[in-house]
XYZ file of C-alpha atoms in Angstrom:
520
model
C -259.928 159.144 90.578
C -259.265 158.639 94.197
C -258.580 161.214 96.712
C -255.231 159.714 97.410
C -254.165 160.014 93.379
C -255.050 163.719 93.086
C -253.293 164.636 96.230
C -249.751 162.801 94.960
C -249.683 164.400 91.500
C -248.720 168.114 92.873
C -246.217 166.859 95.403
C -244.766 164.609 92.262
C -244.972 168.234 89.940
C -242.921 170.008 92.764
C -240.244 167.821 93.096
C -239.309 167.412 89.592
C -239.772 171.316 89.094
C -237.547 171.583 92.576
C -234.791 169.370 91.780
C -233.491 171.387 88.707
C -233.615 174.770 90.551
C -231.673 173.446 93.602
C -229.190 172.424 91.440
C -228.903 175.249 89.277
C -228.635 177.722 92.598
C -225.717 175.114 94.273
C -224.141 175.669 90.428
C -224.729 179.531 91.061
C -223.072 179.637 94.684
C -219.959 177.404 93.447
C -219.061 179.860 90.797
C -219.760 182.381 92.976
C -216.801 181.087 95.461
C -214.677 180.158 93.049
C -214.631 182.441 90.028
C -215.965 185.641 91.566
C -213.925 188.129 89.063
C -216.151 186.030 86.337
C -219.063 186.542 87.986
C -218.682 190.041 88.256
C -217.558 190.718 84.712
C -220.610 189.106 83.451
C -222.915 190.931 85.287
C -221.391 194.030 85.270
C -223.498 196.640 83.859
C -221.972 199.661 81.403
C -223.581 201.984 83.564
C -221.546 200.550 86.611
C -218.212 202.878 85.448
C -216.691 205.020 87.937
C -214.050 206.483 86.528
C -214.019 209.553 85.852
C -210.890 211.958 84.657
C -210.078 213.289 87.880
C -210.116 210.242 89.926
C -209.318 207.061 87.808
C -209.481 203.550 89.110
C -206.737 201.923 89.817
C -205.786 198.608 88.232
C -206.344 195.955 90.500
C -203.056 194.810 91.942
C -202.642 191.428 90.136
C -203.715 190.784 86.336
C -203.717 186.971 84.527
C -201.648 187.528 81.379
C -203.386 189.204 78.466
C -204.239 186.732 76.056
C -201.873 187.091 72.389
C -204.971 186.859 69.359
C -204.087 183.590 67.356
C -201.614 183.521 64.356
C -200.947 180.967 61.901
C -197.587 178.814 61.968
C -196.301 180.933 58.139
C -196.552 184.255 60.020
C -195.189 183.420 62.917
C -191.722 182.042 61.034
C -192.034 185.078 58.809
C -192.266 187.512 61.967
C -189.006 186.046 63.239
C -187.252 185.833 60.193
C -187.680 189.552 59.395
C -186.782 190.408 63.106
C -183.509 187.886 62.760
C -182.393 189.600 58.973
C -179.328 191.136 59.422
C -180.097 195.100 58.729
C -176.014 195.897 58.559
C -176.068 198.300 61.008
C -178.937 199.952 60.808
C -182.088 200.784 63.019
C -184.945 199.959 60.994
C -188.752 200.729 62.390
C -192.006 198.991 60.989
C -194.956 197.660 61.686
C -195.168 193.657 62.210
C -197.854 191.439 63.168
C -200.072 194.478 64.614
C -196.822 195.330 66.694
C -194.694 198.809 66.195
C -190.974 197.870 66.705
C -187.827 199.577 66.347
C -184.948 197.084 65.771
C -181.510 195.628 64.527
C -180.176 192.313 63.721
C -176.765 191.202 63.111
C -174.610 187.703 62.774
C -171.433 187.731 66.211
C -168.585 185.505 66.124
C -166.287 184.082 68.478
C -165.360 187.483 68.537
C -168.742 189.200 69.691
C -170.238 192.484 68.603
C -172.471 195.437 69.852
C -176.714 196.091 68.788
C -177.558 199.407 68.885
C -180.515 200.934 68.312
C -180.124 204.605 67.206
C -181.546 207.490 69.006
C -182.812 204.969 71.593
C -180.021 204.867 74.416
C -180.498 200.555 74.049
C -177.282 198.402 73.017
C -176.885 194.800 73.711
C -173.479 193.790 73.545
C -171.977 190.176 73.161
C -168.551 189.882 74.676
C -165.581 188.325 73.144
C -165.879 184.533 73.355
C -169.438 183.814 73.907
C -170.199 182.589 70.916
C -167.528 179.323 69.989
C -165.077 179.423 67.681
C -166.152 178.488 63.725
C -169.923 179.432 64.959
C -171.788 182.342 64.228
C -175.270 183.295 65.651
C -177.636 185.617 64.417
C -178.768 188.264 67.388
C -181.773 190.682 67.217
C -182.313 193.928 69.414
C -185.737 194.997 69.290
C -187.820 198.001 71.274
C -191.501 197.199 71.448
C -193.823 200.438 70.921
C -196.581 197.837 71.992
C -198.206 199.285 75.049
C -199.817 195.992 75.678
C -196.953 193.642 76.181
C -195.479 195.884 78.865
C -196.400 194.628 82.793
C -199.853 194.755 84.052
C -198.747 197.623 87.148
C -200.393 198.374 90.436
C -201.295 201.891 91.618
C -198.383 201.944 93.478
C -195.944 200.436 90.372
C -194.596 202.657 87.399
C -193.151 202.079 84.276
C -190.222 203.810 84.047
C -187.967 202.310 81.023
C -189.110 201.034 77.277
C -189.828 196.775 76.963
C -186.849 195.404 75.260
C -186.665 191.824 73.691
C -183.230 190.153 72.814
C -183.850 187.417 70.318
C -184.239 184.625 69.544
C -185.832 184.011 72.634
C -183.728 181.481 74.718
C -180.824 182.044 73.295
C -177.860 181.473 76.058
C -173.888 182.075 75.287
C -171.060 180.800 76.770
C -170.229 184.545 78.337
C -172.778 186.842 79.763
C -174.226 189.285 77.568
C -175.121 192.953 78.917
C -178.261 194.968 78.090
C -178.456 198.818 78.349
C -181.592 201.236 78.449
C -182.245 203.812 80.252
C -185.070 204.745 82.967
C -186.590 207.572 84.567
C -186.556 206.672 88.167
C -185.738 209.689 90.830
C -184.141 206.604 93.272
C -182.759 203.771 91.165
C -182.767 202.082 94.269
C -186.398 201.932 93.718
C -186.458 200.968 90.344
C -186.594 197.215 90.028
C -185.779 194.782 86.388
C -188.582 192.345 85.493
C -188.172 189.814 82.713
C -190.940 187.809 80.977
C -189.429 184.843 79.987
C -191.638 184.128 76.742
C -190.774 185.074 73.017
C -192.292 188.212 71.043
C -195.626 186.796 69.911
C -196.478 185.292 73.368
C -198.764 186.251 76.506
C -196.264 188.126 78.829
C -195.790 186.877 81.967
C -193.473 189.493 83.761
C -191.688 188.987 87.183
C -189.004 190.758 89.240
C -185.709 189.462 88.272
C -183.981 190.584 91.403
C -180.583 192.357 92.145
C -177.919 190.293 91.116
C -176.966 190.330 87.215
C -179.064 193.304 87.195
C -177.567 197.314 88.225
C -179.423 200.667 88.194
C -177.704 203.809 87.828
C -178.630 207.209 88.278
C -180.545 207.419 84.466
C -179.835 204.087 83.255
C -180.352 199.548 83.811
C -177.568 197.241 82.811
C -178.454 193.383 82.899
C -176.454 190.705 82.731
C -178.333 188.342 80.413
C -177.856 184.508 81.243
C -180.760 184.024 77.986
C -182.636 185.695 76.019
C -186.060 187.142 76.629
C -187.863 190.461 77.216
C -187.161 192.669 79.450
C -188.238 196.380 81.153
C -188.233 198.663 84.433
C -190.358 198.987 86.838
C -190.647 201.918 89.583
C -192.221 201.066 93.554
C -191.354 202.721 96.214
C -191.295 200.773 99.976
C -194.147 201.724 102.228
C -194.285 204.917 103.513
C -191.969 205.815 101.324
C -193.109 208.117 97.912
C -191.948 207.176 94.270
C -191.076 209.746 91.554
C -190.058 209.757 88.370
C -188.626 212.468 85.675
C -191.173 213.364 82.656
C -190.503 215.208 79.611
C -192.764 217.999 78.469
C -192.753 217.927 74.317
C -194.511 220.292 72.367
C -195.884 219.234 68.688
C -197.438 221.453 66.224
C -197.985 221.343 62.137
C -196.543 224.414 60.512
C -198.226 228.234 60.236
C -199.451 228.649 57.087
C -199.884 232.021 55.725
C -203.925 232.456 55.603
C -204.154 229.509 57.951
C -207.076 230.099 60.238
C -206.400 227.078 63.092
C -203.768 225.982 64.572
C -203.493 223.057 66.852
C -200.714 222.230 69.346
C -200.383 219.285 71.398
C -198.240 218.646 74.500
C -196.872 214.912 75.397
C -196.373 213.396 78.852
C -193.169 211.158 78.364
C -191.028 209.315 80.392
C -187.339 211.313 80.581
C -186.345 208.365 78.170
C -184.811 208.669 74.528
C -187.253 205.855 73.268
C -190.326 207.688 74.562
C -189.276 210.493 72.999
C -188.809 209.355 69.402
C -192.134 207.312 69.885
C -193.273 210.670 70.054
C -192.216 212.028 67.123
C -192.342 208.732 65.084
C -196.719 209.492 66.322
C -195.810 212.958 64.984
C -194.824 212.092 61.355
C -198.014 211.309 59.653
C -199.862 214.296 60.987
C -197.006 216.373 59.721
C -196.198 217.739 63.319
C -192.607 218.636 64.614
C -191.268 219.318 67.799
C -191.215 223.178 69.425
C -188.511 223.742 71.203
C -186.287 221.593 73.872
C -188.350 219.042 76.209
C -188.531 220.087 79.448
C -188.164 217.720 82.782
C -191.013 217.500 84.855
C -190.967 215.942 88.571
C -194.003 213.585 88.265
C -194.712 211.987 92.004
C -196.919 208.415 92.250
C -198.864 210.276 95.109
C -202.166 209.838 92.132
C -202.711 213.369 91.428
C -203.616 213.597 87.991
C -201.746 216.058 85.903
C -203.754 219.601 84.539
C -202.575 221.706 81.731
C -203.385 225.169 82.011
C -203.924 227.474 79.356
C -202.913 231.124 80.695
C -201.948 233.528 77.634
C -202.636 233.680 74.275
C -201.291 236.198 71.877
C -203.723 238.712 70.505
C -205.448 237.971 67.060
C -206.017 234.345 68.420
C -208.610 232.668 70.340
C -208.975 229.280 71.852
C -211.115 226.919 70.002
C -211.981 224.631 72.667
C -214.652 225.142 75.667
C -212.326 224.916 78.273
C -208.727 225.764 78.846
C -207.826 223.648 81.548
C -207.290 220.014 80.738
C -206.667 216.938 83.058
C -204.891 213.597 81.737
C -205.618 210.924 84.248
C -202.409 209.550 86.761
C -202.196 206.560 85.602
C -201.978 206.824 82.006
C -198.781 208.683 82.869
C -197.363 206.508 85.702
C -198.025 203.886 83.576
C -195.998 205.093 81.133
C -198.903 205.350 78.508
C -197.346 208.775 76.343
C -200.706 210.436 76.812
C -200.984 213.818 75.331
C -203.425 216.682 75.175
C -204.144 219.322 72.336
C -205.128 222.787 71.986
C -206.874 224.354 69.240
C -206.590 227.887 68.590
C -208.142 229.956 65.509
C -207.529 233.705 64.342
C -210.233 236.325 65.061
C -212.460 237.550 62.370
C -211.327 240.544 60.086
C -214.163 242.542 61.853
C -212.613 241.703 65.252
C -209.172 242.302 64.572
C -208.871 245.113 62.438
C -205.505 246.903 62.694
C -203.809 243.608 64.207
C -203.628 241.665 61.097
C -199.738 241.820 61.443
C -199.925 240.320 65.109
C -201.469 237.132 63.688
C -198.977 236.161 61.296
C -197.313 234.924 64.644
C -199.192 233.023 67.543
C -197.159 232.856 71.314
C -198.913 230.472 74.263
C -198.391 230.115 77.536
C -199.242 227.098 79.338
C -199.169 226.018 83.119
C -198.542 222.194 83.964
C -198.648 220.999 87.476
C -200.519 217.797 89.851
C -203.565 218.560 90.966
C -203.106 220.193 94.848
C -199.013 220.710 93.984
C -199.804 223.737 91.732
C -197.682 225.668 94.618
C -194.448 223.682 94.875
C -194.290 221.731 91.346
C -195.177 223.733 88.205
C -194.085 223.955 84.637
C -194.324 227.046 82.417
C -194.743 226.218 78.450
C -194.008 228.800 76.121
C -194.834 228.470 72.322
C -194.222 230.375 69.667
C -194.408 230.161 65.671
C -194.914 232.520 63.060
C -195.674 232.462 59.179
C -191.973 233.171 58.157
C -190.254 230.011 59.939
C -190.044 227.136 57.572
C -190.847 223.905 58.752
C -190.213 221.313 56.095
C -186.616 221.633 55.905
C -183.695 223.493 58.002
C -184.268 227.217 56.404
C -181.499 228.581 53.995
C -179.025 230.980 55.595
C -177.939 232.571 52.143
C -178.783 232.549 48.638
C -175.913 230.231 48.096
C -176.793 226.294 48.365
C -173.402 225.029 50.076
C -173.131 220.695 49.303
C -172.570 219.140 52.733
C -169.180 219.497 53.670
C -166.670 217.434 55.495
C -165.249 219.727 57.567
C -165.999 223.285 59.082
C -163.616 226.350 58.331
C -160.779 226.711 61.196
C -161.745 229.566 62.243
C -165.559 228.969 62.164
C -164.883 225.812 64.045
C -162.490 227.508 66.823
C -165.077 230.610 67.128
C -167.958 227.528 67.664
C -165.628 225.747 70.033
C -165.156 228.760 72.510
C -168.900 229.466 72.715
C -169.963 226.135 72.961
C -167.428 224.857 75.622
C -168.546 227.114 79.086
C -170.963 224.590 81.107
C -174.618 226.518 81.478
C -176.220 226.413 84.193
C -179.536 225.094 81.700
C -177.387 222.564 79.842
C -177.716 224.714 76.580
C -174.040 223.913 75.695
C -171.984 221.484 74.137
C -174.453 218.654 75.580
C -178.116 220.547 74.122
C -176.051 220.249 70.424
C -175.063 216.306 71.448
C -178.786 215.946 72.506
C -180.015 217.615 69.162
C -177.619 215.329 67.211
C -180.008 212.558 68.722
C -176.665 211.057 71.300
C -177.458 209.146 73.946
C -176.583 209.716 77.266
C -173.856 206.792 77.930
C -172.289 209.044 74.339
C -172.626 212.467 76.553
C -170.681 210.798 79.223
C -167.614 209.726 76.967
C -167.599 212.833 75.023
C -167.577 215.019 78.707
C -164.414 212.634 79.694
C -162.275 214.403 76.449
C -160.063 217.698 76.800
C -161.887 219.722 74.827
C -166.181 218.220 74.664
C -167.114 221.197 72.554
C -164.615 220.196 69.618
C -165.342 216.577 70.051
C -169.187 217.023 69.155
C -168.132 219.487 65.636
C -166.018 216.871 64.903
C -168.307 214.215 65.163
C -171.104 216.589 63.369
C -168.000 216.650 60.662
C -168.219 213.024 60.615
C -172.288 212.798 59.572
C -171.132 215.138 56.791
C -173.559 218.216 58.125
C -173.696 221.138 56.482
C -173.505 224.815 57.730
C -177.106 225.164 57.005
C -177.918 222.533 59.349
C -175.360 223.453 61.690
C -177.507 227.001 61.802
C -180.500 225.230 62.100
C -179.753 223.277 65.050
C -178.231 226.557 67.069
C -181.229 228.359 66.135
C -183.416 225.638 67.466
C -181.429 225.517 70.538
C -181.721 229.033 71.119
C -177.781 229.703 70.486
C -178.262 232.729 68.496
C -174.557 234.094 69.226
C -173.137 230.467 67.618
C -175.979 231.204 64.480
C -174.891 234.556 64.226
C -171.207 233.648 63.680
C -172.304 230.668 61.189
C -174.064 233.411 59.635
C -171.578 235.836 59.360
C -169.047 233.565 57.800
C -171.320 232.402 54.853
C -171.982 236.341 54.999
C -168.334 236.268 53.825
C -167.890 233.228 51.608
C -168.024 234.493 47.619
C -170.863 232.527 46.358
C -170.212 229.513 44.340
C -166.654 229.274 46.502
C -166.204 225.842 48.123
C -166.068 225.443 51.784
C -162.700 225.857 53.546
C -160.935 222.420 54.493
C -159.546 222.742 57.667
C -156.695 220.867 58.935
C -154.138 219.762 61.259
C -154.713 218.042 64.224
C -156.420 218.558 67.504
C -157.264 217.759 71.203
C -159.030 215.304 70.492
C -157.367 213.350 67.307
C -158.215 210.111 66.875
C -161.655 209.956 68.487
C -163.712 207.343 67.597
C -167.222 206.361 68.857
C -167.954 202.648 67.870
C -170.762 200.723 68.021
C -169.605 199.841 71.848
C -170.578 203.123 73.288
């Protein structure tokens, strides 16, 4: 072998071996340019996390549309059809296609017709003449409890209203149809409508959908629909300028069990919305846990503080379970509009440690402190809860020995007596409008009852209407803390012989003739 042949063989080795790698580090640098958010995710280490609870990350400002998981052609027809069945008036909520919805269906006419979803504050209503004469067109209202089809939201965005769909998607009218929910926004000017045009079962793709056809009130968003889609609220405020919104406090507990040991409470973040709310106790249900009390409004600011809950008294013969009692649920999940909540557990002291207090345990009372972190001084809820072994849970508790069949219509004189107590505006709101709240009215319902001579009789007589009893009539003072209006319910079933029917009352009053249709 010559000189000349062993020198050429190494050079020939390099520059096959050198070819591949330069090609595979210009691949490396293209997708580098072009695709860093790619790049990153694949390298991206678990150990690379910075979030922690007291200082989240924020979302990045713009997200590509989450990806829907495939579904076969026969679900996708049977989705719709169940969400298109006519439900004949009623507000039915299940579980479909890995999605929690709360809806109602119904066939309009040339003479139109009103969706509403109960408890909800959402209507959709189809005017007279939108739909043509000899036609009729099925319409669905639906509220989606899916966190993950609502907007992908900045730090500086907040969801402030539920995601509503009007189906089927694309359908258009001859007249404009108007949408109702509420939101939470301090400013409505600051509250914006977005609309992704895409059905149910598709990846959302939301976008402003600007002022005109679309108004924002003081607590609630009225859109003008030209078609059908999906539709929510978002919250930004302009530079320099700070957003807020208005949260509900809830309190949830299971009931105190005599010889229970632990108890556990939790306490939801919520937007000040009447969908949020019965999300919350629709999550409730299967743990057996029930509301404690009235919500209270919170003044939540999108200056990302995150939110603590202090524990600061607990009644003696109890002790808190858990290692700390200060708990911190991260901004976002709440400016987002997440329903976070946090929990409590408390247990009863041992015998040996509580001897002579046995009594004091049969009832447990907690105080709790709720502020954003560094506004403990200017913006701070108190949360008081109490239960005890004697209150029944399961059912509204029996007044009397008697068992009185729901009745019609109060007594006169019970329903006068309820009428004059009721009708003084409080300062708190524990009135006439706490007993319209209770009775699970909206707020646009509120309104119209406020605008009659006498609100107070207006509300009995619609409570006459659902056929409620006296028993639950008690109930619902007692939970509002109206102990002078349970005391006089009291005292007339004090005076009712047993076995006696209920008096009929009659004639007419103030407000004769009332009616609150599906239009409200």
């Amino acid at each position: 072998m010559s000189p000349q042949e062993s020198y050429v063989h190494p050079f020939h080795f390099l520059l096959l071996l050198g070819i591949p790698v330069a090609s595979a580090f210009l691949l490396l640098q293209c997708l580098r340019c072009h695709c860093p958010r790619w790049l990153a995710g694949a390298f991206r280490k678990p150990d690379d996390q910075e979030s922690t609870a007291s200082s989240p990350t924020p979302l990045p400002e713009y997200e590509l549309p989450r990806q829907c998981s495939p579904h076969t052609l026969p679900e996708v027809a049977a989705f719709y059809q169940e969400l298109h069945t006519p439900t004949r008036g009623q507000t039915i909520t299940r579980q479909l296609m890995h999605k929690l919805l709360v809806y109602s269906a119904r066939e309009v006419d040339h003479r139109g017709g009103c969706l509403m979803l109960h408890n909800t504050g959402i209507s959709l209503l189809i005017p007279p003449g939108a739909v043509a004469m000899g036609r009729q067109e099925r319409v669905s209202l639906v509220l989606v409890w899916d966190l993950t089809d609502a907007p992908s939201l900045s730090h500086r965005q907040g969801l402030v209203s539920p995601v509503v769909a009007c189906g089927p998607h694309g359908a258009s009218f001859l007249k404009p149809c108007t949408l109702t929910f509420k939101h939470c926004a301090q400013q409505p000017s600051q509250a914006c409508a977005y609309n992704s045009n895409t059905s149910l079962l598709d990846a959302k793709v939301w976008r402003p959908l600007g002022r005109p056809g679309a108004y924002t009130s003081r607590d609630e968003c009225r859109i003008l629909l030209s078609h059908f889609s999906l539709y929510t609220c978002v919250l930004e405020a302009p530079l320099g300028q700070t957003a807020r919104k208005w949260l509900q406090l809830a309190v949830f507990c299971s009931p105190l069990a005599p010889g229970q040991t632990h108890l556990q409470l939790r306490v939801y973040f919520l937007n000040n919305t009447p969908c949020a709310l019965q999300w919350a106790i629709t999550n409730e249900q299967p743990h057996g846990g029930r509301m404690r009390g009235p919500c209270q409004l919170f003044d939540f600011t999108g200056a990302r503080a995150d939110q603590c809950l202090k524990l600061k008294y607990i009644s003696e013969g109890w002790e808190n379970v858990d290692d700390s009692s200060s708990q911190l649920v991260p901004h976002l999940h709440i400016w987002h509009g997440k329903c976070p909540f946090r929990s409590f557990c408390f247990r009863r002291k041992a015998a040996n440690e509580n001897e002579g207090c046995s009594a004091l345990t049969n009832e447990i009372i907690v105080t709790m402190h709720t502020f954003q972190n560094g506004l403990e001084t200017k913006y701070m809820e108190i949360l008081r809860f109490q239960a005890s072994e004697e209150e029944p849970w399961t059912a509204p508790p029996p007044t009397t020995q008697q068992s009185l069949a729901p009745c019609n219509r109060l007594p006169p004189e019970l329903f006068e007596q309820l009428q004059m107590l009721l009708e003084p505006n409080s300062v708190t709101g524990n009135d006439w409008r706490r007993l319209a709240s209770h009775m699970g009215l909206c707020g646009m319902k509120i309104r119209f009852l406020s605008c009659q001579r006498s609100p107070a009789a207006a509300i009995l007589e619609l409570f006459e209407e659902q056929n409620g009893s006296l028993q639950e009539l008690h109930y619902l003072m007692t939970s509002m803390e109206r102990l002078d209006c349970a005391s006089a319910i009291q005292n007339y079933l004090n005076r009712t012989p047993r076995g006696s029917p209920a008096m009929i009352h009659g004639g007419a009053r103030e407000n004769y003739g009332l009616e609150l249709d599906e239009k409200l």
